[in-house]
Amino acid sequence: MTSTPPIALSDAPPRGWQTTGLLAARRRLRDRLATGLSWAATALVLVILASILLSLLLKGLPGLTPGALFRSSAPPGAHGGLANAIVGSLEQTGLALLIGTPLGLLGGIFLAEYGQESRFSTLVRFVSDMLLSAPSILIGLFVYLVIVAPQGHFSGFAGAIALAILAMPIIVRTTEDMLRLVPVSMREAGMALGAPRWRVIVFLCLRAARGGVLTGILLALARVAGETAPLLFTSLGNMTWSLNLNAPMASLPVAIYQYAGSAYDDWVQLAWTAALLITAGVLLINILVRFGFRRGT
Amino acid sequence: MGNSALTGFPQTREFRPMTGAAKTSALSDTLFSTIVRLSGLLILLIVGGLIAVLCRGGVAAFHAFGAHFLVSRIWNPVTDVYGAAAPVFGTLVTTFLAVVMAVPLAFGVAFWLAEMAPAAIAGSVATAVQLLAAVPSIIYGMWGFFVIVPLMASHVEPFATHTFGHLPLIGTLFSGAPYGTGLLTGAIILAIMITPFMCAVMRDVFVSMPAVLRESAYGLGATRWEVMRQVTLPWSRQAVIGGVVLGMGRAMGETMAVTFVIGNSNRINWSLFAPGNTIASLIALEFPESPAGSLKLAALLALGFILMTISFLTLAGSRMLLRRKPATSH
């Protein structure tokens, strides 16, 4: 009851976590609150992901019949399928990668091996990173104005170009990052054997970094496979079976867009099935890449 | 520095007479370095071309309507009168709301992943969050249209109108018919889409803070939240802001997801439940009905130009804040 001697005051443990008292209680409460909210945020994000995947499975799986996979588009009620959209998507993303991969690899090699810290390479890196996050609809408009409008018609080829422009910066970035991880001793060894610089880069550095470079290409594939907005302005979509790259071409994302907004149940069902197909493909690539890459390093 | 061995290499060649093989390899080296440089140039040309082409395309609309195009609220294809105010308003409102919702969410998940995730599940949860970023935007649109919109229409919006609708000032925000589609729904979908991007940036920078800072704060008796609030956040402020701005840039240009749920109306309305439009969704919707050479197409291109300007400025800002560390040595 009596006041404590002054010496004991200075020896007392600091008021804080371990002690009782208003301040300690308030600090503890704040910490608990932040922790709780943080758990809640994580749970919410996981619930959202689960909800997306579940609704895709529940509504998409019932429509996943051979008819849906092997028939082409048809008017509502006529048992149409997604065959033309699947083939169109494969053709356009395939061509996009065929164009985008070599250009992306070269760009990455330039930034990692030749650019050093020159002004030009800093600018290229900056612009390439901006292109990486630029709205894809702008790239669609650009390709429309440069290719579709002068040609006078929509084409699968224009769609592939738009997708290639989207894929390129992704490949540039991963290639540069991966090449920078290749030890300099490997370059020196190649040089010492008298190999020209380009052979050292292509046959030693690029080969040593191939796992990471392949990851970049696959991620680019996953990204462009689901792109819709640029295709609306370039390949437009096509209701009939067509392999012609010089004509309007169907694709899964555009088919989803056309079918999902319609008032016909069988079209909406096709949209769900197409959405399931494209999401399963994109997520599978992502998961494979993550696990394969983890094992590789 | 690491490359001095590479750049020093050609000098050693001088000591030997150039044989045929050496000449070929010197030639092939020059050729390769030229090709590689050209591909770098190509990237600049694509972005430069994009800017130039959209500028030129939009000039027609600015010629026809003058600066008034920017502030006019009218978008009427019948009378061929177009103004950008409504879609610009919709873009800014949805982006703002999306960022306001996504920042706490992304921060919470990043905090959890960096500081309190049990080791056994941390990796899987981080992968799951990143998968959310990989889902194509049209899937968000469909999911939003068939799952979120009915939820908003039957539960969230009637409840909000009932609770806040009669309050002065903010009541306007929650007024109007509960269609389910509208600015708020669009913003929610956008928030979900940009959360993984922000979260990835935040987590990376939280984890990269030197452990000694965190440990000394804990050693002084700080709680977990105090370490985050007073040590980690100040240390990583610049990158966190960069991540938020990056997410903002993404939200502005997002097209397909928004097109499904925004309601598509070219009016400026202060209610969050009112249907609206963003620049990107308007372009996607009206483009098929815009013949080449029409005034409408010019107006859409002008909108594209506006979108490009604000999103490139935003992205450039975020790149400045997130500047990649100067090339680490090989």
CSV table of N, CA and C in Angstrom, one decimal, chain A residues 75-159:
chain,number,residue,atom,x,y,z
A,75,PRO,N,-26.6,-22.1,-84.9
A,75,PRO,CA,-27.6,-21.2,-84.3
A,75,PRO,C,-28.1,-21.8,-83.0
A,76,PRO,N,-28.7,-21.0,-82.2
A,76,PRO,CA,-29.2,-21.5,-80.9
A,76,PRO,C,-30.2,-22.7,-81.2
A,77,GLY,N,-30.1,-23.7,-80.4
A,77,GLY,CA,-31.0,-24.8,-80.5
A,77,GLY,C,-30.6,-25.9,-81.5
A,78,ALA,N,-29.5,-25.6,-82.3
A,78,ALA,CA,-29.1,-26.5,-83.3
A,78,ALA,C,-27.9,-27.3,-82.9
A,79,HIS,N,-27.7,-27.5,-81.6
A,79,HIS,CA,-26.6,-28.3,-81.1
A,79,HIS,C,-25.2,-27.9,-81.7
A,80,GLY,N,-24.9,-26.7,-81.5
A,80,GLY,CA,-23.6,-26.3,-81.9
A,80,GLY,C,-22.5,-26.7,-80.9
A,81,GLY,N,-21.2,-26.5,-81.3
A,81,GLY,CA,-20.1,-26.8,-80.5
A,81,GLY,C,-19.0,-25.8,-80.5
A,82,LEU,N,-17.9,-26.1,-80.0
A,82,LEU,CA,-16.8,-25.2,-79.9
A,82,LEU,C,-15.6,-25.5,-80.8
A,83,ALA,N,-15.8,-26.5,-81.6
A,83,ALA,CA,-14.6,-27.0,-82.4
A,83,ALA,C,-13.9,-25.9,-83.1
A,84,ASN,N,-14.7,-25.0,-83.8
A,84,ASN,CA,-14.0,-24.0,-84.6
A,84,ASN,C,-13.3,-23.0,-83.7
A,85,ALA,N,-13.9,-22.7,-82.5
A,85,ALA,CA,-13.3,-21.8,-81.6
A,85,ALA,C,-12.0,-22.4,-81.0
A,86,ILE,N,-12.0,-23.7,-80.7
A,86,ILE,CA,-10.8,-24.3,-80.1
A,86,ILE,C,-9.7,-24.3,-81.1
A,87,VAL,N,-10.0,-24.7,-82.4
A,87,VAL,CA,-9.0,-24.7,-83.4
A,87,VAL,C,-8.5,-23.3,-83.7
A,88,GLY,N,-9.4,-22.3,-83.7
A,88,GLY,CA,-9.0,-21.0,-83.9
A,88,GLY,C,-8.1,-20.4,-82.9
A,89,SER,N,-8.4,-20.8,-81.6
A,89,SER,CA,-7.6,-20.4,-80.5
A,89,SER,C,-6.2,-21.0,-80.6
A,90,LEU,N,-6.1,-22.3,-80.9
A,90,LEU,CA,-4.8,-23.0,-81.0
A,90,LEU,C,-4.0,-22.3,-82.1
A,91,GLU,N,-4.7,-22.1,-83.3
A,91,GLU,CA,-4.0,-21.6,-84.4
A,91,GLU,C,-3.4,-20.2,-84.1
A,92,GLN,N,-4.2,-19.3,-83.5
A,92,GLN,CA,-3.8,-17.9,-83.3
A,92,GLN,C,-2.7,-17.8,-82.2
A,93,THR,N,-3.0,-18.6,-81.1
A,93,THR,CA,-1.9,-18.5,-80.0
A,93,THR,C,-0.6,-19.2,-80.5
A,94,GLY,N,-0.8,-20.2,-81.3
A,94,GLY,CA,0.4,-20.9,-81.8
A,94,GLY,C,1.2,-19.9,-82.7
A,95,LEU,N,0.6,-19.3,-83.6
A,95,LEU,CA,1.3,-18.4,-84.5
A,95,LEU,C,1.8,-17.2,-83.7
A,96,ALA,N,1.1,-16.7,-82.7
A,96,ALA,CA,1.5,-15.6,-81.9
A,96,ALA,C,2.8,-16.0,-81.2
A,97,LEU,N,2.9,-17.2,-80.7
A,97,LEU,CA,4.2,-17.6,-80.0
A,97,LEU,C,5.3,-17.8,-81.0
A,98,LEU,N,4.9,-18.3,-82.2
A,98,LEU,CA,5.9,-18.4,-83.2
A,98,LEU,C,6.6,-17.1,-83.6
A,99,ILE,N,5.8,-16.0,-83.6
A,99,ILE,CA,6.3,-14.7,-83.9
A,99,ILE,C,6.9,-14.1,-82.6
A,100,GLY,N,6.2,-14.2,-81.5
A,100,GLY,CA,6.7,-13.5,-80.3
A,100,GLY,C,7.9,-14.1,-79.6
A,101,THR,N,8.0,-15.4,-79.7
A,101,THR,CA,9.1,-16.0,-79.0
A,101,THR,C,10.5,-15.6,-79.5
A,102,PRO,N,10.8,-15.7,-80.8
A,102,PRO,CA,12.2,-15.3,-81.2
A,102,PRO,C,12.4,-13.8,-81.0
A,103,LEU,N,11.4,-13.0,-81.2
A,103,LEU,CA,11.6,-11.6,-80.9
A,103,LEU,C,11.8,-11.3,-79.5
A,104,GLY,N,11.1,-12.0,-78.6
A,104,GLY,CA,11.2,-11.8,-77.2
A,104,GLY,C,12.6,-12.3,-76.7
A,105,LEU,N,13.0,-13.5,-77.2
A,105,LEU,CA,14.4,-14.0,-76.9
A,105,LEU,C,15.4,-13.0,-77.3
A,106,LEU,N,15.4,-12.5,-78.5
A,106,LEU,CA,16.4,-11.5,-79.0
A,106,LEU,C,16.4,-10.3,-78.1
A,107,GLY,N,15.2,-9.8,-77.8
A,107,GLY,CA,15.1,-8.6,-76.9
A,107,GLY,C,15.7,-8.9,-75.6
A,108,GLY,N,15.4,-10.0,-75.0
A,108,GLY,CA,16.0,-10.4,-73.7
A,108,GLY,C,17.5,-10.5,-73.8
A,109,ILE,N,18.0,-11.1,-74.8
A,109,ILE,CA,19.5,-11.2,-75.0
A,109,ILE,C,20.1,-9.9,-75.1
A,110,PHE,N,19.4,-9.0,-75.9
A,110,PHE,CA,20.0,-7.6,-76.0
A,110,PHE,C,20.1,-7.0,-74.7
A,111,LEU,N,19.0,-7.0,-73.8
A,111,LEU,CA,19.1,-6.3,-72.5
A,111,LEU,C,20.1,-7.0,-71.6
A,112,ALA,N,20.2,-8.3,-71.6
A,112,ALA,CA,21.1,-8.9,-70.7
A,112,ALA,C,22.6,-8.9,-71.1
A,113,GLU,N,22.8,-9.1,-72.4
A,113,GLU,CA,24.2,-9.3,-72.9
A,113,GLU,C,24.8,-8.1,-73.6
A,114,TYR,N,24.0,-7.3,-74.3
A,114,TYR,CA,24.6,-6.3,-75.1
A,114,TYR,C,24.3,-4.9,-74.6
A,115,GLY,N,23.1,-4.8,-73.9
A,115,GLY,CA,22.7,-3.4,-73.5
A,115,GLY,C,23.6,-2.8,-72.5
A,116,GLN,N,24.1,-3.6,-71.6
A,116,GLN,CA,24.8,-3.0,-70.4
A,116,GLN,C,23.9,-2.0,-69.8
A,117,GLU,N,24.5,-0.8,-69.4
A,117,GLU,CA,23.6,0.2,-68.8
A,117,GLU,C,23.5,1.4,-69.7
A,118,SER,N,23.6,1.2,-71.0
A,118,SER,CA,23.5,2.3,-71.9
A,118,SER,C,22.1,2.9,-71.9
A,119,ARG,N,22.0,4.2,-72.3
A,119,ARG,CA,20.7,4.9,-72.3
A,119,ARG,C,19.7,4.1,-73.2
A,120,PHE,N,20.1,3.6,-74.3
A,120,PHE,CA,19.2,2.9,-75.2
A,120,PHE,C,18.6,1.7,-74.6
A,121,SER,N,19.4,0.9,-73.9
A,121,SER,CA,18.9,-0.3,-73.3
A,121,SER,C,18.0,0.0,-72.1
A,122,THR,N,18.4,1.1,-71.3
A,122,THR,CA,17.5,1.5,-70.2
A,122,THR,C,16.1,1.9,-70.7
A,123,LEU,N,16.1,2.6,-71.9
A,123,LEU,CA,14.8,3.0,-72.5
A,123,LEU,C,14.1,1.8,-72.9
A,124,VAL,N,14.8,0.8,-73.6
A,124,VAL,CA,14.1,-0.4,-74.1
A,124,VAL,C,13.5,-1.2,-72.9
A,125,ARG,N,14.2,-1.3,-71.8
A,125,ARG,CA,13.7,-2.0,-70.7
A,125,ARG,C,12.5,-1.3,-70.1
A,126,PHE,N,12.6,0.0,-70.0
A,126,PHE,CA,11.4,0.7,-69.4
A,126,PHE,C,10.2,0.6,-70.3
A,127,VAL,N,10.4,0.7,-71.6
A,127,VAL,CA,9.2,0.7,-72.6
A,127,VAL,C,8.7,-0.7,-72.6
A,128,SER,N,9.5,-1.7,-72.6
A,128,SER,CA,9.1,-3.1,-72.6
A,128,SER,C,8.3,-3.4,-71.3
A,129,ASP,N,8.7,-2.9,-70.2
A,129,ASP,CA,8.0,-3.1,-69.0
A,129,ASP,C,6.6,-2.4,-69.0
A,130,MET,N,6.6,-1.3,-69.7
A,130,MET,CA,5.3,-0.6,-69.8
A,130,MET,C,4.3,-1.4,-70.7
A,131,LEU,N,4.9,-1.9,-71.8
A,131,LEU,CA,4.1,-2.7,-72.7
A,131,LEU,C,3.5,-3.9,-72.0
A,132,LEU,N,4.3,-4.4,-71.0
A,132,LEU,CA,3.9,-5.6,-70.3
A,132,LEU,C,2.6,-5.4,-69.5
A,133,SER,N,2.4,-4.2,-69.0
A,133,SER,CA,1.1,-3.9,-68.3
A,133,SER,C,0.2,-3.0,-69.0
A,134,ALA,N,0.5,-2.7,-70.3
A,134,ALA,CA,-0.4,-1.8,-71.0
A,134,ALA,C,-1.8,-2.5,-71.2
A,135,PRO,N,-2.9,-1.7,-71.2
A,135,PRO,CA,-4.2,-2.3,-71.5
A,135,PRO,C,-4.2,-3.1,-72.8
A,136,SER,N,-4.7,-4.3,-72.8
A,136,SER,CA,-4.6,-5.1,-74.0
A,136,SER,C,-5.6,-4.5,-75.1
A,137,ILE,N,-6.6,-3.8,-74.7
A,137,ILE,CA,-7.5,-3.3,-75.7
A,137,ILE,C,-6.8,-2.3,-76.6
A,138,LEU,N,-5.8,-1.5,-76.0
A,138,LEU,CA,-5.1,-0.6,-76.8
A,138,LEU,C,-4.3,-1.3,-77.9
A,139,ILE,N,-3.8,-2.4,-77.6
A,139,ILE,CA,-3.0,-3.2,-78.6
A,139,ILE,C,-3.9,-3.7,-79.7
A,140,GLY,N,-5.1,-4.1,-79.3
A,140,GLY,CA,-6.1,-4.4,-80.3
A,140,GLY,C,-6.4,-3.3,-81.2
A,141,LEU,N,-6.7,-2.1,-80.7
A,141,LEU,CA,-6.9,-0.9,-81.5
A,141,LEU,C,-5.8,-0.6,-82.4
A,142,PHE,N,-4.6,-0.7,-81.9
A,142,PHE,CA,-3.4,-0.5,-82.7
A,142,PHE,C,-3.3,-1.4,-83.9
A,143,VAL,N,-3.4,-2.7,-83.6
A,143,VAL,CA,-3.3,-3.7,-84.7
A,143,VAL,C,-4.5,-3.5,-85.7
A,144,TYR,N,-5.7,-3.1,-85.2
A,144,TYR,CA,-6.8,-2.8,-86.1
A,144,TYR,C,-6.4,-1.7,-87.1
A,145,LEU,N,-5.8,-0.6,-86.5
A,145,LEU,CA,-5.5,0.6,-87.3
A,145,LEU,C,-4.4,0.3,-88.3
A,146,VAL,N,-3.4,-0.6,-87.9
A,146,VAL,CA,-2.2,-0.8,-88.7
A,146,VAL,C,-2.4,-1.9,-89.7
A,147,ILE,N,-3.1,-2.9,-89.3
A,147,ILE,CA,-3.3,-4.1,-90.2
A,147,ILE,C,-4.7,-4.3,-90.8
A,148,VAL,N,-5.7,-4.3,-89.9
A,148,VAL,CA,-7.0,-4.6,-90.3
A,148,VAL,C,-7.6,-3.5,-91.2
A,149,ALA,N,-7.5,-2.3,-90.8
A,149,ALA,CA,-8.1,-1.2,-91.6
A,149,ALA,C,-7.5,-1.1,-93.0
A,150,PRO,N,-6.1,-1.1,-93.1
A,150,PRO,CA,-5.6,-1.0,-94.5
A,150,PRO,C,-5.9,-2.2,-95.3
A,151,GLN,N,-6.0,-3.4,-94.7
A,151,GLN,CA,-6.4,-4.6,-95.5
A,151,GLN,C,-7.8,-4.6,-95.8
A,152,GLY,N,-8.6,-4.0,-95.0
A,152,GLY,CA,-10.1,-3.9,-95.3
A,152,GLY,C,-10.8,-5.1,-94.7
A,153,HIS,N,-10.2,-6.0,-94.1
A,153,HIS,CA,-11.0,-7.1,-93.5
A,153,HIS,C,-10.3,-7.7,-92.2
A,154,PHE,N,-11.1,-8.2,-91.3
A,154,PHE,CA,-10.6,-8.9,-90.1
A,154,PHE,C,-9.9,-10.2,-90.5
A,155,SER,N,-8.9,-10.6,-89.7
A,155,SER,CA,-8.2,-11.8,-90.1
A,155,SER,C,-7.6,-12.4,-88.8
A,156,GLY,N,-7.5,-13.8,-88.9
A,156,GLY,CA,-6.8,-14.5,-87.8
A,156,GLY,C,-5.3,-14.1,-87.7
A,157,PHE,N,-4.7,-13.7,-88.8
A,157,PHE,CA,-3.4,-13.3,-88.8
A,157,PHE,C,-3.2,-12.0,-87.9
A,158,ALA,N,-4.1,-11.0,-88.1
A,158,ALA,CA,-4.0,-9.8,-87.3
A,158,ALA,C,-4.2,-10.2,-85.8
A,159,GLY,N,-5.1,-11.1,-85.5
A,159,GLY,CA,-5.3,-11.5,-84.1
A,159,GLY,C,-4.0,-12.1,-83.6
